[in-house]
Short mmCIF file of C-alpha atoms in Angstrom, two decimals:
data_model
loop_
_atom_site.label_atom_id
_atom_site.label_comp_id
_atom_site.label_asym_id
_atom_site.label_seq_id
_atom_site.Cartn_x
_atom_site.Cartn_y
_atom_site.Cartn_z
CA UNK I 1 0.00 0.00 0.00
CA UNK I 2 2.83 2.37 0.95
CA UNK I 3 4.64 1.51 -2.28
CA UNK I 4 1.54 2.33 -4.34
CA UNK I 5 1.15 5.63 -2.48
CA UNK I 6 4.79 6.51 -3.17
CA UNK I 7 4.40 5.69 -6.87
CA UNK I 8 1.23 7.77 -7.06
CA UNK I 9 2.97 10.69 -5.36
CA UNK I 10 5.91 10.47 -7.75
CA UNK I 11 3.55 10.53 -10.73
CA UNK I 12 1.67 13.52 -9.33
CA UNK I 13 4.89 15.47 -8.76
CA UNK I 14 6.12 14.59 -12.23
CA UNK I 15 2.88 15.76 -13.89
CA UNK I 16 2.87 18.98 -11.84
CA UNK I 17 6.47 19.81 -12.73
CA UNK I 18 5.90 19.11 -16.43
CA UNK I 19 2.77 21.25 -16.39
CA UNK I 20 4.55 24.17 -14.72
CA UNK I 21 7.34 23.93 -17.31
CA UNK I 22 4.79 24.87 -19.98
CA UNK I 23 4.83 28.48 -18.70
CA UNK I 24 8.57 29.23 -19.20
CA UNK I 25 8.59 27.21 -22.43
CA UNK I 26 5.77 29.26 -23.95
CA UNK I 27 7.32 32.47 -22.60
CA UNK I 28 10.67 31.74 -24.27
CA UNK I 29 9.04 30.74 -27.56
CA UNK I 30 6.75 33.77 -27.66
CA UNK I 31 9.63 36.10 -26.77
CA UNK I 32 11.76 34.59 -29.54
CA UNK I 33 8.96 35.08 -32.08
CA UNK I 34 8.52 38.72 -31.00
CA UNK I 35 12.26 39.41 -31.24
CA UNK I 36 12.57 37.82 -34.70
CA UNK I 37 9.57 39.74 -36.03
CA UNK I 38 10.88 43.05 -34.68
CA UNK I 39 14.36 42.36 -36.07
CA UNK I 40 12.97 43.20 -39.53
CA UNK I 41 11.61 46.57 -38.35
CA UNK I 42 8.09 47.59 -37.49
CA UNK I 43 5.27 45.53 -39.08
CA UNK I 44 3.59 48.57 -40.69
CA UNK I 45 6.66 49.49 -42.72
CA UNK I 46 7.23 45.84 -43.66
CA UNK I 47 3.64 45.39 -44.88
CA UNK I 48 2.81 48.80 -46.36
CA UNK I 49 6.17 50.42 -47.07
CA UNK I 50 6.27 51.76 -50.63
CA UNK I 51 2.47 51.92 -50.90
CA UNK I 52 1.97 54.89 -48.57
CA UNK I 53 3.55 58.32 -48.42
CA UNK I 54 6.08 58.87 -45.61
CA UNK I 55 3.53 60.99 -43.73
CA UNK I 56 0.79 58.36 -44.01
CA UNK I 57 3.25 55.65 -43.00
CA UNK I 58 4.35 57.62 -39.94
CA UNK I 59 0.71 58.18 -38.98
CA UNK I 60 -0.14 54.48 -39.25
CA UNK I 61 2.95 53.54 -37.22
CA UNK I 62 1.96 56.00 -34.49
CA UNK I 63 -1.66 54.77 -34.42
CA UNK I 64 -0.48 51.16 -34.02
CA UNK I 65 1.99 52.14 -31.30
CA UNK I 66 5.05 50.81 -33.13
CA UNK I 67 6.98 54.03 -32.53
CA UNK I 68 7.08 53.42 -28.78
CA UNK I 69 10.05 51.85 -26.96
CA UNK I 70 10.48 48.17 -27.78
CA UNK I 71 10.04 47.12 -24.15
CA UNK I 72 6.67 48.90 -23.99
CA UNK I 73 5.59 47.07 -27.17
CA UNK I 74 6.81 43.80 -25.73
CA UNK I 75 4.90 44.32 -22.47
CA UNK I 76 1.70 45.12 -24.36
CA UNK I 77 2.24 42.07 -26.57
CA UNK I 78 2.54 39.75 -23.56
CA UNK I 79 -0.48 41.36 -21.90
CA UNK I 80 -2.50 40.88 -25.07
CA UNK I 81 -1.55 37.20 -25.31
CA UNK I 82 -2.55 36.72 -21.65
CA UNK I 83 -5.98 38.14 -22.58
CA UNK I 84 -6.15 36.02 -25.73
CA UNK I 85 -5.61 39.05 -27.98
CA UNK I 86 -2.97 38.45 -30.67
CA UNK I 87 -3.60 41.73 -32.49
CA UNK I 88 -5.20 42.58 -35.85
CA UNK I 89 -3.88 41.56 -39.25
CA UNK I 90 -2.58 44.37 -41.45
CA UNK I 91 -3.52 42.90 -44.83
CA UNK I 92 -7.20 42.05 -44.26
CA UNK I 93 -7.91 43.80 -40.92
CA UNK I 94 -9.12 40.69 -39.11
CA UNK I 95 -8.47 39.85 -35.46
CA UNK I 96 -5.69 37.28 -35.37
CA UNK I 97 -7.79 35.22 -32.94
CA UNK I 98 -10.47 34.99 -35.64
CA UNK I 99 -7.88 33.71 -38.12
CA UNK I 100 -6.68 31.16 -35.57
CA UNK I 101 -10.17 29.86 -34.79
CA UNK I 102 -11.23 29.82 -38.46
CA UNK I 103 -8.24 27.94 -39.86
CA UNK I 104 -6.73 26.22 -36.81
CA UNK I 105 -9.08 23.24 -36.93
CA UNK I 106 -8.00 22.41 -40.50
CA UNK I 107 -4.32 22.27 -39.52
CA UNK I 108 -4.97 20.21 -36.39
CA UNK I 109 -7.09 17.80 -38.42
CA UNK I 110 -4.38 17.39 -41.06
CA UNK I 111 -1.76 16.85 -38.35
CA UNK I 112 -3.95 14.19 -36.70
CA UNK I 113 -4.35 12.40 -40.04
CA UNK I 114 -0.59 12.53 -40.56
CA UNK I 115 0.10 11.06 -37.11
CA UNK I 116 -2.30 8.19 -37.87
CA UNK I 117 -0.55 7.53 -41.21
CA UNK I 118 2.86 7.61 -39.50
CA UNK I 119 1.80 5.17 -36.78
CA UNK I 120 0.00 2.80 -39.16
CA UNK I 121 3.02 2.63 -41.49
CA UNK I 122 5.96 3.13 -39.13
CA UNK I 123 5.16 0.72 -36.28
CA UNK I 124 4.24 -2.45 -38.26
CA UNK I 125 7.05 -1.92 -40.78
CA UNK I 126 9.52 -1.34 -37.94
CA UNK I 127 8.45 -4.64 -36.39
CA UNK I 128 8.89 -6.39 -39.73
CA UNK I 129 12.37 -4.87 -40.14
CA UNK I 130 13.36 -6.09 -36.65
CA UNK I 131 11.98 -9.58 -37.34
CA UNK I 132 14.04 -9.84 -40.57
CA UNK I 133 17.11 -8.17 -39.07
CA UNK I 134 20.09 -7.92 -41.47
CA UNK I 135 18.18 -9.67 -44.26
CA UNK I 136 16.88 -8.20 -47.49
CA UNK I 137 13.44 -7.08 -46.15
CA UNK I 138 15.24 -5.19 -43.38
CA UNK I 139 17.60 -3.55 -45.86
CA UNK I 140 14.75 -2.50 -48.17
CA UNK I 141 12.71 -1.05 -45.30
CA UNK I 142 15.68 0.89 -43.94
CA UNK I 143 16.28 2.47 -47.34
CA UNK I 144 12.60 3.35 -47.63
CA UNK I 145 12.68 4.89 -44.13
CA UNK I 146 15.63 7.09 -45.12
CA UNK I 147 13.85 8.17 -48.29
CA UNK I 148 10.66 8.91 -46.32
CA UNK I 149 12.16 11.37 -43.88
CA UNK I 150 14.80 12.76 -46.26
CA UNK I 151 12.34 13.64 -49.06
CA UNK I 152 11.08 17.24 -48.79
CA UNK I 153 7.40 17.22 -47.88
CA UNK I 154 6.45 19.53 -50.75
CA UNK I 155 8.19 17.22 -53.25
CA UNK I 156 6.39 14.17 -51.83
CA UNK I 157 3.12 16.08 -52.03
CA UNK I 158 3.67 17.12 -55.64
CA UNK I 159 4.68 13.58 -56.61
CA UNK I 160 1.60 12.03 -54.99
CA UNK I 161 -0.58 14.71 -56.56
CA UNK I 162 0.80 14.17 -60.06
CA UNK I 163 0.58 10.37 -59.91
CA UNK I 164 -2.61 9.64 -57.98
CA UNK I 165 -4.69 12.78 -58.58
CA UNK I 166 -3.70 14.14 -61.99
CA UNK I 167 -2.42 10.93 -63.62
CA UNK I 168 -4.66 8.18 -62.26
CA UNK I 169 -7.53 10.37 -61.06
CA UNK I 170 -8.04 8.29 -57.92
CA UNK I 171 -8.07 11.23 -55.51
CA UNK I 172 -9.08 14.91 -55.64
CA UNK I 173 -6.40 17.37 -56.68
CA UNK I 174 -6.94 19.91 -53.90
CA UNK I 175 -9.25 21.14 -51.16
CA UNK I 176 -10.77 19.58 -48.04
CA UNK I 177 -14.18 18.56 -49.40
CA UNK I 178 -16.18 18.77 -52.62
CA UNK I 179 -18.87 21.39 -53.18
CA UNK I 180 -21.65 18.82 -52.76
CA UNK I 181 -20.16 17.62 -49.49
CA UNK I 182 -19.87 21.17 -48.19
CA UNK I 183 -23.51 21.83 -49.06
CA UNK I 184 -24.58 18.66 -47.24
CA UNK I 185 -22.70 19.72 -44.11
CA UNK I 186 -24.24 23.18 -44.20
CA UNK I 187 -27.72 21.67 -44.47
CA UNK I 188 -26.96 19.52 -41.43
CA UNK I 189 -25.77 22.66 -39.60
CA UNK I 190 -22.38 20.99 -38.99
CA UNK I 191 -19.69 23.65 -38.68
CA UNK I 192 -17.12 22.59 -36.10
CA UNK I 193 -14.22 23.25 -38.49
CA UNK I 194 -13.16 19.58 -38.35
CA UNK I 195 -14.40 18.19 -41.65
CA UNK I 196 -14.51 14.54 -40.58
CA UNK I 197 -16.59 15.34 -37.49
CA UNK I 198 -18.93 17.52 -39.55
CA UNK I 199 -19.24 14.77 -42.18
CA UNK I 200 -20.09 12.18 -39.52
CA UNK I 201 -22.78 14.50 -38.16
CA UNK I 202 -24.51 14.48 -41.55
CA UNK I 203 -24.99 10.70 -41.29
CA UNK I 204 -24.16 10.34 -44.99
CA UNK I 205 -21.40 7.78 -45.78
CA UNK I 206 -20.74 9.46 -49.13
CA UNK I 207 -19.88 12.76 -47.43
CA UNK I 208 -17.57 10.93 -45.00
CA UNK I 209 -15.87 9.17 -47.92
CA UNK I 210 -15.57 12.49 -49.73
CA UNK I 211 -13.75 14.06 -46.77
CA UNK I 212 -11.42 11.07 -46.36
CA UNK I 213 -10.49 10.94 -50.06
CA UNK I 214 -9.62 14.64 -49.98
CA UNK I 215 -7.46 14.04 -46.88
CA UNK I 216 -5.69 10.90 -48.18
CA UNK I 217 -2.92 12.50 -50.26
CA UNK I 218 -2.00 15.45 -47.99
CA UNK I 219 -2.08 13.20 -44.91
CA UNK I 220 0.16 10.64 -46.63
CA UNK I 221 2.61 13.28 -47.86
CA UNK I 222 2.93 14.74 -44.37
CA UNK I 223 2.75 11.40 -42.53
CA UNK I 224 5.60 9.83 -44.52
CA UNK I 225 7.91 12.42 -42.99
CA UNK I 226 7.36 10.90 -39.54
CA UNK I 227 6.69 7.30 -40.60
CA UNK I 228 10.35 6.88 -41.56
CA UNK I 229 11.44 8.08 -38.12
CA UNK I 230 9.02 5.70 -36.38
CA UNK I 231 10.12 2.77 -38.54
CA UNK I 232 13.79 3.13 -37.65
CA UNK I 233 13.02 3.86 -33.99
CA UNK I 234 10.76 0.81 -33.60
CA UNK I 235 13.27 -1.39 -35.41
CA UNK I 236 16.16 -0.29 -33.18
CA UNK I 237 14.23 -0.66 -29.93
CA UNK I 238 12.65 -3.95 -31.02
CA UNK I 239 16.08 -5.44 -31.72
CA UNK I 240 17.25 -4.28 -28.29
CA UNK I 241 14.18 -5.73 -26.60
CA UNK I 242 14.59 -9.08 -28.37
CA UNK I 243 17.98 -9.39 -26.68
CA UNK I 244 16.60 -8.97 -23.15
CA UNK I 245 16.77 -11.79 -20.61
CA UNK I 246 13.03 -12.33 -20.34
CA UNK I 247 12.80 -12.71 -24.12
CA UNK I 248 15.70 -15.18 -24.09
CA UNK I 249 13.88 -17.12 -21.35
CA UNK I 250 10.74 -17.27 -23.48
CA UNK I 251 12.83 -18.32 -26.48
CA UNK I 252 14.42 -21.14 -24.44
CA UNK I 253 10.90 -22.43 -23.64
CA UNK I 254 10.31 -22.92 -27.34
CA UNK I 255 8.29 -19.76 -28.08
CA UNK I 256 8.49 -18.96 -31.79
CA UNK I 257 10.31 -15.83 -32.94
CA UNK I 258 7.17 -14.36 -34.48
CA UNK I 259 5.33 -14.85 -31.20
CA UNK I 260 8.18 -13.14 -29.34
CA UNK I 261 7.87 -10.10 -31.61
CA UNK I 262 4.08 -9.81 -31.51
CA UNK I 263 3.47 -10.75 -27.86
CA UNK I 264 6.59 -9.94 -25.84
CA UNK I 265 8.81 -7.36 -27.52
CA UNK I 266 6.61 -4.82 -29.26
CA UNK I 267 5.13 -3.02 -26.24
CA UNK I 268 8.45 -2.09 -24.57
CA UNK I 269 9.73 -1.00 -27.98
CA UNK I 270 6.88 1.53 -28.31
CA UNK I 271 7.82 3.57 -25.23
CA UNK I 272 10.43 5.68 -27.10
CA UNK I 273 7.91 6.19 -29.92
CA UNK I 274 5.43 7.76 -27.48
CA UNK I 275 8.12 10.17 -26.31
CA UNK I 276 9.18 11.08 -29.85
CA UNK I 277 5.59 11.81 -30.95
CA UNK I 278 5.70 15.11 -29.07
CA UNK I 279 8.81 16.19 -30.96
CA UNK I 280 7.36 15.04 -34.26
CA UNK I 281 4.21 17.13 -33.81
CA UNK I 282 6.37 20.24 -34.08
CA UNK I 283 7.91 18.86 -37.27
CA UNK I 284 4.46 18.03 -38.66
CA UNK I 285 3.15 21.54 -37.93
CA UNK I 286 6.10 22.99 -39.84
CA UNK I 287 5.53 20.52 -42.67
CA UNK I 288 1.84 21.45 -42.71
CA UNK I 289 2.74 24.86 -44.13
CA UNK I 290 4.17 23.29 -47.30
CA UNK I 291 1.58 20.49 -47.44
CA UNK I 292 -1.37 22.87 -47.15
CA UNK I 293 0.09 25.12 -49.83
CA UNK I 294 0.66 22.17 -52.17
CA UNK I 295 -2.88 20.79 -51.79
CA UNK I 296 -4.66 24.13 -51.17
CA UNK I 297 -5.72 22.78 -47.78
CA UNK I 298 -6.94 26.01 -46.22
CA UNK I 299 -5.51 25.81 -42.75
CA UNK I 300 -3.11 27.87 -40.68
CA UNK I 301 -0.16 26.76 -42.80
CA UNK I 302 -1.85 27.96 -45.99
CA UNK I 303 -2.78 31.28 -44.35
CA UNK I 304 0.71 31.65 -42.92
CA UNK I 305 2.17 31.39 -46.42
CA UNK I 306 -0.32 34.01 -47.68
CA UNK I 307 0.50 36.40 -44.84
CA UNK I 308 4.22 35.94 -45.46
CA UNK I 309 3.68 36.93 -49.09
CA UNK I 310 1.82 40.02 -47.90
CA UNK I 311 4.57 40.69 -45.30
CA UNK I 312 1.86 40.82 -42.63
CA UNK I 313 4.11 40.12 -39.66
CA UNK I 314 1.38 40.75 -37.09
CA UNK I 315 -0.58 37.78 -38.47
CA UNK I 316 2.60 35.69 -38.82
CA UNK I 317 3.56 36.50 -35.22
CA UNK I 318 0.14 35.37 -33.92
CA UNK I 319 0.07 32.13 -35.92
CA UNK I 320 3.61 31.14 -34.96
CA UNK I 321 2.88 31.94 -31.29
CA UNK I 322 -0.18 29.67 -31.37
CA UNK I 323 1.86 26.86 -32.96
CA UNK I 324 4.42 27.28 -30.16
CA UNK I 325 1.68 26.91 -27.54
CA UNK I 326 0.26 23.81 -29.27
CA UNK I 327 3.71 22.20 -29.39
CA UNK I 328 4.34 22.93 -25.69
CA UNK I 329 0.97 21.50 -24.62
CA UNK I 330 1.43 18.45 -26.86
CA UNK I 331 4.82 17.72 -25.33
CA UNK I 332 3.26 17.93 -21.86
CA UNK I 333 0.53 15.43 -22.79
CA UNK I 334 3.06 13.06 -24.35
CA UNK I 335 5.24 13.23 -21.23
CA UNK I 336 2.22 12.36 -19.06
CA UNK I 337 1.30 9.39 -21.27
CA UNK I 338 4.92 8.19 -21.24
CA UNK I 339 4.93 8.38 -17.41
CA UNK I 340 1.81 6.20 -17.25
CA UNK I 341 3.26 3.66 -19.68
CA UNK I 342 6.79 3.55 -18.23
CA UNK I 343 7.08 4.16 -14.45
CA UNK I 344 10.84 4.72 -14.82
CA UNK I 345 10.10 8.11 -16.42
CA UNK I 346 8.67 9.46 -13.14
CA UNK I 347 11.89 9.21 -11.17
#
């Protein structure tokens, strides 16, 4: 009983510490974003310089408060974030929070699809590579893993688009849903921003299939980036687990090698994968910018690219700050899950 209480206390302390670490992590990330954006000058000049007279430009800068000391701007920026106010975009005069709520769901949905693709491909193929260690299936899978995470995500997206959408016509070329599917969701008053959830709320299998076919290529292009990492990670940890004493004991009792892989070795080998997922989410969010642009998937990545073209650094600053918060929270959740799965993490 005392041992269980001690373990529970250790877990509680670990979760509390990891949660409190979110605050300085987000603070450092947000401060870095602010400093990088201000390093290029004030956002008004960056966005509208050359299109306004010097007098008009000076007036706009004064109205926005960008002529004040940098520390005063920084303090106001932090206070605004604490209130949930990320400012107003310069190019289309929309609150940044409105941009985040309008397009954030699309990016989170694409990232979730990509994680599913990475897990479905990376874990089983990693187990297969470990089972056939140092034989030709292992060699082929290792080469494919290197190609998967070394290929630029935009190139993978274009290749998939040209072959399966333009060439074979199996999947849509771009977008998140067809016009008919969008009309069906509007009739069902389904507007959560997550297309799959909205499609399920219509109760129409054709609308659900429409959403999934639109998501297949962008999710695969983005998921391959992480699938290669998972494959090599699972393979390495599976080989290490297969050399453990308890596995050798099971092998000496006559347990078949395939049974050892599927029943004894795969769960311990997944613990590092759970930890790495948090790091990969950041990579996927960065890759989402290129993937969304390639497939015209109108999420935060697509909007970020548009705002960069317009040199709207207020919008860019808000979007990047939100991504930083999402990454920090995701890492916290992954750490908590890893602590539940592997008690050694708590100490």
